[in-house]
Amino acid sequence: SATSVVTVKIDDGWIPVPFEKVLYIEAKNRKTYVITEECTGTHKDSLNEFDYYLPKEIFIRCHRSFIVNVTKIKMIHPDTHSTFLLEMKDGTEIPVSQSYSSYFRKLLGL
């Protein structure tokens, strides 16, 4: 994506949100949800597409259903079987799955 915003679809239109205000992106019920500081909405792109163009230094794929903005992680808790649980700044808890945990560990130097 040439821009540094993600356009979040809400009921009555779209909101362009700067990347750095995105908390996380979640795939559920065949939809992609973008959760930002101001709003939550949907997006037509899949997580794999987001993975491709979001800035790698800020956004980490941590689960098949989640991409997180690392600057919005409040705390990283160790979880069972060498995985992690991320406590986001908005209070949401997001799992780091086994298949992504070594990648996540390496990127964040854990």
mmCIF file of C-alpha atoms in Angstrom:
data_model
loop_
_atom_site.group_PDB
_atom_site.id
_atom_site.type_symbol
_atom_site.label_atom_id
_atom_site.label_comp_id
_atom_site.label_asym_id
_atom_site.label_seq_id
_atom_site.Cartn_x
_atom_site.Cartn_y
_atom_site.Cartn_z
ATOM 1 C CA SER A 1 0.000 0.000 0.000
ATOM 2 C CA ALA A 2 1.391 3.375 -0.989
ATOM 3 C CA THR A 3 -0.342 5.187 1.847
ATOM 4 C CA SER A 4 0.338 5.094 5.554
ATOM 5 C CA VAL A 5 -3.318 4.833 6.480
ATOM 6 C CA VAL A 6 -5.685 1.914 6.659
ATOM 7 C CA THR A 7 -9.252 2.694 5.631
ATOM 8 C CA VAL A 8 -11.641 1.246 8.188
ATOM 9 C CA LYS A 9 -15.225 0.632 7.100
ATOM 10 C CA ILE A 10 -17.849 1.532 9.673
ATOM 11 C CA ASP A 11 -21.639 1.618 9.317
ATOM 12 C CA ASP A 12 -21.977 4.883 7.458
ATOM 13 C CA GLY A 13 -18.678 5.159 5.613
ATOM 14 C CA TRP A 14 -14.921 4.799 5.898
ATOM 15 C CA ILE A 15 -12.374 6.273 8.279
ATOM 16 C CA PRO A 16 -8.741 6.597 7.185
ATOM 17 C CA VAL A 17 -6.635 5.691 10.216
ATOM 18 C CA PRO A 18 -2.847 6.173 10.379
ATOM 19 C CA PHE A 19 -1.010 2.853 10.791
ATOM 20 C CA GLU A 20 0.370 3.897 14.173
ATOM 21 C CA LYS A 21 -3.159 4.238 15.613
ATOM 22 C CA VAL A 22 -4.083 0.662 14.757
ATOM 23 C CA LEU A 23 -4.032 -1.587 17.836
ATOM 24 C CA TYR A 24 -4.489 -4.912 16.097
ATOM 25 C CA ILE A 25 -6.174 -6.626 13.174
ATOM 26 C CA GLU A 26 -8.273 -9.725 13.660
ATOM 27 C CA ALA A 27 -9.723 -12.247 11.229
ATOM 28 C CA LYS A 28 -12.997 -13.718 12.401
ATOM 29 C CA ASN A 29 -16.188 -15.023 10.800
ATOM 30 C CA ARG A 30 -14.592 -14.628 7.352
ATOM 31 C CA LYS A 31 -14.135 -10.915 7.922
ATOM 32 C CA THR A 32 -11.133 -8.768 8.738
ATOM 33 C CA TYR A 33 -11.637 -6.427 11.690
ATOM 34 C CA VAL A 34 -9.380 -3.440 12.257
ATOM 35 C CA ILE A 35 -9.307 -2.268 15.866
ATOM 36 C CA THR A 36 -7.942 1.251 16.282
ATOM 37 C CA GLU A 37 -7.714 3.797 19.087
ATOM 38 C CA GLU A 38 -10.789 5.599 17.770
ATOM 39 C CA CYS A 39 -12.976 2.955 16.183
ATOM 40 C CA THR A 40 -13.457 -0.645 15.144
ATOM 41 C CA GLY A 41 -14.483 -1.550 11.633
ATOM 42 C CA THR A 42 -13.915 -3.993 8.826
ATOM 43 C CA HIS A 43 -11.602 -4.137 5.825
ATOM 44 C CA LYS A 44 -11.734 -6.009 2.537
ATOM 45 C CA ASP A 45 -8.124 -7.229 2.735
ATOM 46 C CA SER A 46 -7.209 -10.529 4.344
ATOM 47 C CA LEU A 47 -4.619 -10.844 7.109
ATOM 48 C CA ASN A 48 -2.171 -12.250 4.565
ATOM 49 C CA GLU A 49 -2.590 -9.153 2.424
ATOM 50 C CA PHE A 50 -2.114 -6.895 5.450
ATOM 51 C CA ASP A 51 0.939 -8.915 6.419
ATOM 52 C CA TYR A 52 2.408 -8.142 3.026
ATOM 53 C CA TYR A 53 2.133 -4.345 3.076
ATOM 54 C CA LEU A 54 2.019 -3.227 6.712
ATOM 55 C CA PRO A 55 5.336 -1.880 8.016
ATOM 56 C CA LYS A 56 7.240 -4.890 9.398
ATOM 57 C CA GLU A 57 8.927 -2.871 12.116
ATOM 58 C CA ILE A 58 5.575 -2.095 13.763
ATOM 59 C CA PHE A 59 3.208 -4.931 12.868
ATOM 60 C CA ILE A 60 3.822 -8.544 13.841
ATOM 61 C CA ARG A 61 1.759 -11.531 12.838
ATOM 62 C CA CYS A 62 1.414 -13.468 16.072
ATOM 63 C CA HIS A 63 -1.402 -15.897 15.252
ATOM 64 C CA ARG A 64 -3.294 -17.013 12.176
ATOM 65 C CA SER A 65 -6.103 -14.699 13.297
ATOM 66 C CA PHE A 66 -4.116 -11.720 14.588
ATOM 67 C CA ILE A 67 -1.619 -9.059 13.557
ATOM 68 C CA VAL A 68 -0.605 -6.721 16.378
ATOM 69 C CA ASN A 69 0.974 -3.289 16.517
ATOM 70 C CA VAL A 70 3.959 -3.913 18.804
ATOM 71 C CA THR A 71 3.902 -0.323 20.065
ATOM 72 C CA LYS A 72 0.423 -1.006 21.489
ATOM 73 C CA ILE A 73 1.436 -4.010 23.606
ATOM 74 C CA LYS A 74 1.246 -3.131 27.280
ATOM 75 C CA MET A 75 2.661 -6.398 28.603
ATOM 76 C CA ILE A 76 3.857 -9.752 27.285
ATOM 77 C CA HIS A 77 2.910 -12.651 29.554
ATOM 78 C CA PRO A 78 4.459 -16.103 29.189
ATOM 79 C CA ASP A 79 1.788 -18.694 28.473
ATOM 80 C CA THR A 80 1.795 -22.490 28.316
ATOM 81 C CA HIS A 81 4.032 -24.440 25.918
ATOM 82 C CA SER A 82 6.461 -21.558 25.293
ATOM 83 C CA THR A 83 3.746 -19.316 23.834
ATOM 84 C CA PHE A 84 2.755 -15.852 25.008
ATOM 85 C CA LEU A 85 -0.308 -13.826 25.848
ATOM 86 C CA LEU A 86 -0.217 -10.176 24.828
ATOM 87 C CA GLU A 87 -1.986 -7.633 26.957
ATOM 88 C CA MET A 88 -2.772 -4.704 24.689
ATOM 89 C CA LYS A 89 -3.037 -1.090 25.849
ATOM 90 C CA ASP A 90 -6.826 -1.230 25.450
ATOM 91 C CA GLY A 91 -7.004 -4.262 27.764
ATOM 92 C CA THR A 92 -7.561 -6.874 25.057
ATOM 93 C CA GLU A 93 -5.640 -10.127 25.443
ATOM 94 C CA ILE A 94 -4.236 -11.611 22.263
ATOM 95 C CA PRO A 95 -2.597 -15.028 22.005
ATOM 96 C CA VAL A 96 0.720 -15.704 20.332
ATOM 97 C CA SER A 97 0.273 -19.169 18.875
ATOM 98 C CA GLN A 98 2.912 -21.880 18.906
ATOM 99 C CA SER A 99 3.584 -21.564 15.177
ATOM 100 C CA TYR A 100 4.436 -17.868 15.539
ATOM 101 C CA SER A 101 6.078 -17.885 18.965
ATOM 102 C CA SER A 102 9.712 -18.406 17.907
ATOM 103 C CA TYR A 103 9.377 -15.732 15.220
ATOM 104 C CA PHE A 104 7.799 -13.398 17.782
ATOM 105 C CA ARG A 105 10.457 -14.205 20.389
ATOM 106 C CA LYS A 106 13.244 -13.519 17.921
ATOM 107 C CA LEU A 107 11.789 -10.251 16.665
ATOM 108 C CA LEU A 108 11.279 -8.867 20.163
ATOM 109 C CA GLY A 109 14.479 -10.328 21.590
ATOM 110 C CA LEU A 110 12.783 -12.430 24.282
#
